[in-house]
Amino acid sequence: MMRHLISAADLTRDDAVLILDTAEEMARVADRPIKKLPTLRGRTICNLFFEDSTRTRISFEAAEKRLSADVINFAAKGSSVSKGESLKDTAQTLEAMGVDAVVIRHSASGAPYRLATSGWIDAPVINAGDGTHQHPTQALLDAFTMRRRLVGRDAGLGQDLAGKRITLVGDVLHSRVARSNVDLLHTLGAEVTLVAPPTLVPVGVETWPCAVSYDLDSVLPKSDAVMMLRVQRERMNAAFFPTEREYSRRYGLDGDRMAKMPEHAIVMHPGPMVRGMEITAEVADSDRCTVVEQVANGVSIRMAVLYLLLGGNESQTTRTEEK
Amino acid sequence: MSKILIRGAKVLGGEAQDVLIDGETIAEVGTDLSAEGATVIEAEGRILLPGLVDLHTHLREPGREDSETVLTGTRAAASGGYTAVFAMANTFPVADTAGVVEQVYRLGKESGYCDVQPIGAVTVGLEGKKLAELGAMHDSAAGVTVFSDDGKCVDDAVIMRRALEYVKAFGGVVAQHAQEPRLTEGAQMNEGVVSAELGLGGWPAVAEESIIARDVLLAEHVGSRVHICHLSTAGSVEIVRWAKSRGIDVTAEVTPHHLLLTDELVRSYNPVYKVNPPLRTERDVMALREALADGTIDIVATDHAPHPHEDKDCEWAAAAMGMVGLETALSVVQETMVETGLLDWAGVADRMSVKPAQIGQAKGHGRPVSAGEPANLTLVDPAYRGAVDPAGFASRSRNTPYEGRELPGRVTHTFLRGRATVVDGKLA
Ligand SMILES: [Zn+2]
């Protein structure tokens, strides 16, 4: 395994499958009466959130606590972080406090990479979402959800997503979820298609390992999973599309559209959902929609990542005991 | 003043000759000149060029003396072989009045390392709304001839038209930072394959090209002269080429870093590569080199942009844009243009001294290396090879993209009106 988790693109197929398999083991912990493993006892993990995300932070925190780690939550919002130097300052403070890993969320693309490579800090860095760049644990939990649903919980062990057809719909341009998913799903052997209005597809997308379509209806019948991406309402004012109504008419997922998907196909969403515009209540509440499972799987995936980056290493265990 | 004999240097890269400096001027150029009463510099294998002229320098004084001052900036310029620099107007306060440009001009005189010619702002406070007092700046002691809102684009077409027309009265030129502002909102790097992957806001080539296209058409319509700062795309080259073929009075510059570096470097997220306009693609770099070689791009200008360490030692989005360039420009041009066979040393003299002096009307600079001319000269050792070490920079800032990179060539001597400002690679 690698030292940091910055980008889904850094994962090999075997790394990714190992994480998914490990997450299956971790998921079993959730079924026990005492949902805790002693693996990271004595280790301190800092959740360094420069951008608000209660969902992601709670998911990491739950994972850390189930592995018995000590948790420091650092929310930089509201403090004086407008000046760029504060990332470095904060990192060095954490380093001085002997933090064993940093989970970082930042509004600037590349901030976790900078943190991991600038020599400001020695601890492993886990990217919990940076700007419009990457959100690798989200991609892993999505892949985990797909493998469970499309291959099977036990049958999936050791398997990837070879030949599965995955469609991502919506604001690809601003989506770190889309970037991470394209990278990881391709690594896992899936065929990925992005569907969006041309204004929401980045210039340069032609080098990505995926197909691009502007026509949702033609892609749906050939999809094993359809992942809806979040579309922020303010995009409308920036003329990415004319009206919410027109967007949802062309790219929203409603019952009629869902009916065009193969019977086994699932609907995914990273949440929180904007009901009405991108997904109707009928779809969101159907049993083909995996939003709630994705949340639960997120904890298992993050446990697996923390375990593999921090737990499995003998020399690090020794170091902890010496403390 | 004493006499100096430069012995056996290849003048403009040609035959080895002796050059005798007497006082402020070149007394004689020839072979086997008498060394009597002169300090002798053995210059075998070296290239003698007219002192370099930079039409695009940020000296930061007044206002950001923590990044650079006129003194430290001109020392950096001398180290890089420059004898004249044009100081951009985006200081605090902005150089938009006779008072500010005269202050910068006076500080340059006091420094003594290099002539400093202030550039005046086109609009008050660089705000693009109201013309600054262009005439008063021209009539001041600083004698401003070049006007630019550099750092910002004069994006209002009417203001740009008026500025182009107005400076005709005193033979001035407007130097445009071509950047359509709406197309570059939130821009962090070149828009393309790399920005798509990194999730950094894109700065599309068309934002530069559309302004250049507009401005050459405006210049044609009102019969004025326009200069385009730091061209960075293959498309910009084509537009300038077309404009020149049509007889439009346009000149253009390229920076050393746009001749060498590409946006692939941004994958490091290291803000030392963050610059405006951004580093482009390999294809753009090659087009810029060709255009500089064939004269479509007239000059090399550094866009020397010093920033203190803390403004770069942070995450990409928070970092300041710009790179220092005065002390490495000639080496980069040697590597990208001379060693590739695109340009000979006479061509380098033309693009880095003669033409920039002409565009900016820098009197006494960019002159032939011949008897009776002012002794503004640069002596270069082209055989030198070494890694760039920012610790040795004269500039107050160290934000160079070349740290640790081997670049060829070294300025061994610089002479400003016969006085050595650099001797054996060290500031005098
Ligand atoms: Zn500029």
PDB file of C-alpha atoms in Angstrom, chain B residues 235-411:
ATOM      1  CA  GLY B 235      -3.247  31.077 -31.560  1.00  0.00           C
ATOM      2  CA  SER B 236      -1.907  34.453 -30.392  1.00  0.00           C
ATOM      3  CA  VAL B 237       1.082  33.961 -32.660  1.00  0.00           C
ATOM      4  CA  GLU B 238      -1.180  33.385 -35.637  1.00  0.00           C
ATOM      5  CA  ILE B 239      -3.172  36.532 -34.938  1.00  0.00           C
ATOM      6  CA  VAL B 240      -0.053  38.687 -34.594  1.00  0.00           C
ATOM      7  CA  ARG B 241       1.380  37.150 -37.753  1.00  0.00           C
ATOM      8  CA  TRP B 242      -1.800  37.970 -39.607  1.00  0.00           C
ATOM      9  CA  ALA B 243      -1.869  41.529 -38.211  1.00  0.00           C
ATOM     10  CA  LYS B 244       1.716  42.170 -39.256  1.00  0.00           C
ATOM     11  CA  SER B 245       1.088  40.793 -42.727  1.00  0.00           C
ATOM     12  CA  ARG B 246      -1.749  43.275 -42.981  1.00  0.00           C
ATOM     13  CA  GLY B 247       0.542  46.143 -42.030  1.00  0.00           C
ATOM     14  CA  ILE B 248      -0.885  46.745 -38.584  1.00  0.00           C
ATOM     15  CA  ASP B 249       1.620  48.412 -36.239  1.00  0.00           C
ATOM     16  CA  VAL B 250       1.834  45.726 -33.579  1.00  0.00           C
ATOM     17  CA  THR B 251       4.760  44.395 -31.590  1.00  0.00           C
ATOM     18  CA  ALA B 252       4.780  41.457 -29.205  1.00  0.00           C
ATOM     19  CA  GLU B 253       6.850  39.925 -26.450  1.00  0.00           C
ATOM     20  CA  VAL B 254       7.352  36.449 -25.038  1.00  0.00           C
ATOM     21  CA  THR B 255       8.749  35.564 -21.614  1.00  0.00           C
ATOM     22  CA  PRO B 256      11.609  33.106 -21.127  1.00  0.00           C
ATOM     23  CA  HIS B 257       9.395  30.803 -19.062  1.00  0.00           C
ATOM     24  CA  HIS B 258       6.829  30.535 -21.844  1.00  0.00           C
ATOM     25  CA  LEU B 259       9.673  29.448 -24.130  1.00  0.00           C
ATOM     26  CA  LEU B 260      10.696  26.603 -21.835  1.00  0.00           C
ATOM     27  CA  LEU B 261       8.050  25.399 -19.391  1.00  0.00           C
ATOM     28  CA  THR B 262       4.683  23.709 -19.909  1.00  0.00           C
ATOM     29  CA  ASP B 263       1.520  23.205 -17.886  1.00  0.00           C
ATOM     30  CA  GLU B 264       2.577  19.609 -17.202  1.00  0.00           C
ATOM     31  CA  LEU B 265       4.650  21.077 -14.355  1.00  0.00           C
ATOM     32  CA  VAL B 266       1.477  22.152 -12.571  1.00  0.00           C
ATOM     33  CA  ARG B 267       0.890  18.491 -11.729  1.00  0.00           C
ATOM     34  CA  SER B 268       3.257  19.127  -8.838  1.00  0.00           C
ATOM     35  CA  TYR B 269       0.803  21.708  -7.463  1.00  0.00           C
ATOM     36  CA  ASN B 270       3.934  23.686  -6.651  1.00  0.00           C
ATOM     37  CA  PRO B 271       2.959  27.375  -6.803  1.00  0.00           C
ATOM     38  CA  VAL B 272       6.392  28.307  -8.113  1.00  0.00           C
ATOM     39  CA  TYR B 273       4.846  27.393 -11.485  1.00  0.00           C
ATOM     40  CA  LYS B 274       1.828  29.650 -10.994  1.00  0.00           C
ATOM     41  CA  VAL B 275       2.091  32.576 -13.391  1.00  0.00           C
ATOM     42  CA  ASN B 276      -0.144  34.813 -15.460  1.00  0.00           C
ATOM     43  CA  PRO B 277      -0.611  34.111 -18.320  1.00  0.00           C
ATOM     44  CA  PRO B 278      -0.259  30.486 -17.288  1.00  0.00           C
ATOM     45  CA  LEU B 279       2.232  27.969 -18.595  1.00  0.00           C
ATOM     46  CA  ARG B 280       0.735  26.459 -21.742  1.00  0.00           C
ATOM     47  CA  THR B 281       1.277  23.257 -23.710  1.00  0.00           C
ATOM     48  CA  GLU B 282       4.280  21.893 -25.572  1.00  0.00           C
ATOM     49  CA  ARG B 283       2.610  22.878 -28.839  1.00  0.00           C
ATOM     50  CA  ASP B 284       2.325  26.488 -27.681  1.00  0.00           C
ATOM     51  CA  VAL B 285       5.947  26.541 -26.524  1.00  0.00           C
ATOM     52  CA  MET B 286       7.137  25.363 -29.939  1.00  0.00           C
ATOM     53  CA  ALA B 287       4.967  27.928 -31.741  1.00  0.00           C
ATOM     54  CA  LEU B 288       6.357  30.720 -29.547  1.00  0.00           C
ATOM     55  CA  ARG B 289       9.949  29.694 -30.275  1.00  0.00           C
ATOM     56  CA  GLU B 290       9.274  29.634 -34.020  1.00  0.00           C
ATOM     57  CA  ALA B 291       7.580  33.022 -33.832  1.00  0.00           C
ATOM     58  CA  LEU B 292      10.450  34.587 -31.913  1.00  0.00           C
ATOM     59  CA  ALA B 293      12.857  33.155 -34.474  1.00  0.00           C
ATOM     60  CA  ASP B 294      10.959  34.447 -37.501  1.00  0.00           C
ATOM     61  CA  GLY B 295      10.304  37.868 -35.955  1.00  0.00           C
ATOM     62  CA  THR B 296       6.558  37.531 -35.502  1.00  0.00           C
ATOM     63  CA  ILE B 297       7.299  37.965 -31.818  1.00  0.00           C
ATOM     64  CA  ASP B 298       9.646  40.941 -31.613  1.00  0.00           C
ATOM     65  CA  ILE B 299      11.239  40.611 -28.212  1.00  0.00           C
ATOM     66  CA  VAL B 300      11.876  38.601 -25.080  1.00  0.00           C
ATOM     67  CA  ALA B 301      10.651  40.320 -21.901  1.00  0.00           C
ATOM     68  CA  THR B 302      11.035  38.792 -18.468  1.00  0.00           C
ATOM     69  CA  ASP B 303       7.806  39.693 -16.642  1.00  0.00           C
ATOM     70  CA  HIS B 304      10.111  39.474 -13.598  1.00  0.00           C
ATOM     71  CA  ALA B 305       7.566  39.152 -10.785  1.00  0.00           C
ATOM     72  CA  PRO B 306       9.134  38.862  -7.345  1.00  0.00           C
ATOM     73  CA  HIS B 307       7.086  37.467  -4.449  1.00  0.00           C
ATOM     74  CA  PRO B 308       8.148  36.754  -0.876  1.00  0.00           C
ATOM     75  CA  HIS B 309       8.479  33.124   0.211  1.00  0.00           C
ATOM     76  CA  GLU B 310       5.264  33.072   2.235  1.00  0.00           C
ATOM     77  CA  ASP B 311       3.210  34.058  -0.830  1.00  0.00           C
ATOM     78  CA  LYS B 312       4.360  30.873  -2.578  1.00  0.00           C
ATOM     79  CA  ASP B 313       4.833  28.403   0.290  1.00  0.00           C
ATOM     80  CA  CYS B 314       1.164  27.498   0.478  1.00  0.00           C
ATOM     81  CA  GLU B 315      -1.544  25.707  -1.455  1.00  0.00           C
ATOM     82  CA  TRP B 316      -1.824  26.512  -5.160  1.00  0.00           C
ATOM     83  CA  ALA B 317      -5.079  28.456  -5.077  1.00  0.00           C
ATOM     84  CA  ALA B 318      -3.835  30.804  -2.356  1.00  0.00           C
ATOM     85  CA  ALA B 319      -0.476  31.500  -3.985  1.00  0.00           C
ATOM     86  CA  ALA B 320       0.531  34.683  -5.784  1.00  0.00           C
ATOM     87  CA  MET B 321       1.083  34.575  -9.544  1.00  0.00           C
ATOM     88  CA  GLY B 322       4.484  35.263 -11.024  1.00  0.00           C
ATOM     89  CA  MET B 323       8.127  34.238 -11.268  1.00  0.00           C
ATOM     90  CA  VAL B 324      11.401  36.092 -11.007  1.00  0.00           C
ATOM     91  CA  GLY B 325      13.228  36.128 -14.318  1.00  0.00           C
ATOM     92  CA  LEU B 326      15.909  38.790 -14.709  1.00  0.00           C
ATOM     93  CA  GLU B 327      18.799  36.611 -13.607  1.00  0.00           C
ATOM     94  CA  THR B 328      17.932  33.564 -15.704  1.00  0.00           C
ATOM     95  CA  ALA B 329      16.446  35.082 -18.890  1.00  0.00           C
ATOM     96  CA  LEU B 330      19.540  34.961 -21.043  1.00  0.00           C
ATOM     97  CA  SER B 331      20.310  31.377 -20.017  1.00  0.00           C
ATOM     98  CA  VAL B 332      16.801  30.261 -20.906  1.00  0.00           C
ATOM     99  CA  VAL B 333      17.027  32.005 -24.272  1.00  0.00           C
ATOM    100  CA  GLN B 334      20.395  30.345 -24.903  1.00  0.00           C
ATOM    101  CA  GLU B 335      18.921  26.939 -24.128  1.00  0.00           C
ATOM    102  CA  THR B 336      15.642  27.336 -26.027  1.00  0.00           C
ATOM    103  CA  MET B 337      16.710  29.483 -28.987  1.00  0.00           C
ATOM    104  CA  VAL B 338      20.475  29.395 -29.508  1.00  0.00           C
ATOM    105  CA  GLU B 339      21.242  25.773 -28.684  1.00  0.00           C
ATOM    106  CA  THR B 340      18.264  24.643 -30.728  1.00  0.00           C
ATOM    107  CA  GLY B 341      19.643  26.533 -33.718  1.00  0.00           C
ATOM    108  CA  LEU B 342      16.608  28.792 -33.983  1.00  0.00           C
ATOM    109  CA  LEU B 343      18.466  32.021 -33.301  1.00  0.00           C
ATOM    110  CA  ASP B 344      22.109  33.122 -33.457  1.00  0.00           C
ATOM    111  CA  TRP B 345      23.661  35.552 -30.990  1.00  0.00           C
ATOM    112  CA  ALA B 346      23.013  38.487 -33.288  1.00  0.00           C
ATOM    113  CA  GLY B 347      19.393  37.441 -33.152  1.00  0.00           C
ATOM    114  CA  VAL B 348      19.545  37.331 -29.372  1.00  0.00           C
ATOM    115  CA  ALA B 349      20.987  40.867 -29.359  1.00  0.00           C
ATOM    116  CA  ASP B 350      18.126  41.962 -31.583  1.00  0.00           C
ATOM    117  CA  ARG B 351      15.340  40.335 -29.511  1.00  0.00           C
ATOM    118  CA  MET B 352      16.717  41.186 -26.079  1.00  0.00           C
ATOM    119  CA  SER B 353      18.302  44.583 -26.632  1.00  0.00           C
ATOM    120  CA  VAL B 354      17.826  46.354 -29.969  1.00  0.00           C
ATOM    121  CA  LYS B 355      14.087  45.828 -30.447  1.00  0.00           C
ATOM    122  CA  PRO B 356      12.994  46.319 -26.843  1.00  0.00           C
ATOM    123  CA  ALA B 357      14.989  49.564 -26.762  1.00  0.00           C
ATOM    124  CA  GLN B 358      13.255  50.675 -29.946  1.00  0.00           C
ATOM    125  CA  ILE B 359       9.766  49.787 -28.761  1.00  0.00           C
ATOM    126  CA  GLY B 360      10.312  51.566 -25.453  1.00  0.00           C
ATOM    127  CA  GLN B 361      12.447  54.383 -26.903  1.00  0.00           C
ATOM    128  CA  ALA B 362      15.229  53.735 -24.415  1.00  0.00           C
ATOM    129  CA  LYS B 363      17.854  56.210 -25.576  1.00  0.00           C
ATOM    130  CA  GLY B 364      21.430  54.969 -25.645  1.00  0.00           C
ATOM    131  CA  HIS B 365      20.396  51.325 -25.339  1.00  0.00           C
ATOM    132  CA  GLY B 366      20.200  48.601 -27.938  1.00  0.00           C
ATOM    133  CA  ARG B 367      22.870  50.321 -29.989  1.00  0.00           C
ATOM    134  CA  PRO B 368      25.465  48.696 -32.258  1.00  0.00           C
ATOM    135  CA  VAL B 369      28.732  47.599 -30.672  1.00  0.00           C
ATOM    136  CA  SER B 370      30.849  50.170 -32.496  1.00  0.00           C
ATOM    137  CA  ALA B 371      33.029  53.166 -31.872  1.00  0.00           C
ATOM    138  CA  GLY B 372      31.274  56.248 -30.548  1.00  0.00           C
ATOM    139  CA  GLU B 373      28.312  54.353 -29.080  1.00  0.00           C
ATOM    140  CA  PRO B 374      27.463  54.373 -25.372  1.00  0.00           C
ATOM    141  CA  ALA B 375      29.294  51.544 -23.628  1.00  0.00           C
ATOM    142  CA  ASN B 376      26.234  49.585 -22.507  1.00  0.00           C
ATOM    143  CA  LEU B 377      27.480  46.041 -22.889  1.00  0.00           C
ATOM    144  CA  THR B 378      27.044  42.495 -21.662  1.00  0.00           C
ATOM    145  CA  LEU B 379      29.682  39.800 -21.788  1.00  0.00           C
ATOM    146  CA  VAL B 380      28.484  36.214 -21.740  1.00  0.00           C
ATOM    147  CA  ASP B 381      30.248  32.902 -21.234  1.00  0.00           C
ATOM    148  CA  PRO B 382      28.119  30.519 -23.318  1.00  0.00           C
ATOM    149  CA  ALA B 383      30.126  27.434 -22.345  1.00  0.00           C
ATOM    150  CA  TYR B 384      29.193  27.699 -18.686  1.00  0.00           C
ATOM    151  CA  ARG B 385      26.934  24.983 -17.291  1.00  0.00           C
ATOM    152  CA  GLY B 386      25.481  25.032 -13.808  1.00  0.00           C
ATOM    153  CA  ALA B 387      22.425  24.445 -11.709  1.00  0.00           C
ATOM    154  CA  VAL B 388      20.365  27.498 -10.786  1.00  0.00           C
ATOM    155  CA  ASP B 389      20.814  28.384  -7.116  1.00  0.00           C
ATOM    156  CA  PRO B 390      18.322  31.008  -5.966  1.00  0.00           C
ATOM    157  CA  ALA B 391      20.372  31.598  -2.823  1.00  0.00           C
ATOM    158  CA  GLY B 392      22.789  33.512  -5.010  1.00  0.00           C
ATOM    159  CA  PHE B 393      20.137  35.800  -6.524  1.00  0.00           C
ATOM    160  CA  ALA B 394      20.423  39.552  -6.171  1.00  0.00           C
ATOM    161  CA  SER B 395      16.661  39.827  -6.347  1.00  0.00           C
ATOM    162  CA  ARG B 396      15.022  40.089  -2.937  1.00  0.00           C
ATOM    163  CA  SER B 397      12.672  37.243  -3.904  1.00  0.00           C
ATOM    164  CA  ARG B 398      13.510  33.667  -4.792  1.00  0.00           C
ATOM    165  CA  ASN B 399      10.446  32.474  -6.664  1.00  0.00           C
ATOM    166  CA  THR B 400      12.261  30.924  -9.589  1.00  0.00           C
ATOM    167  CA  PRO B 401      10.910  27.856 -11.386  1.00  0.00           C
ATOM    168  CA  TYR B 402      14.461  26.811 -12.240  1.00  0.00           C
ATOM    169  CA  GLU B 403      15.838  25.997  -8.799  1.00  0.00           C
ATOM    170  CA  GLY B 404      18.263  23.114  -9.174  1.00  0.00           C
ATOM    171  CA  ARG B 405      17.794  23.000 -12.937  1.00  0.00           C
ATOM    172  CA  GLU B 406      20.886  23.167 -15.093  1.00  0.00           C
ATOM    173  CA  LEU B 407      20.850  26.098 -17.491  1.00  0.00           C
ATOM    174  CA  PRO B 408      23.628  27.098 -19.876  1.00  0.00           C
ATOM    175  CA  GLY B 409      25.474  30.401 -20.045  1.00  0.00           C
ATOM    176  CA  ARG B 410      26.485  33.021 -17.539  1.00  0.00           C
ATOM    177  CA  VAL B 411      26.821  36.777 -17.630  1.00  0.00           C
TER     178      VAL B 411
END
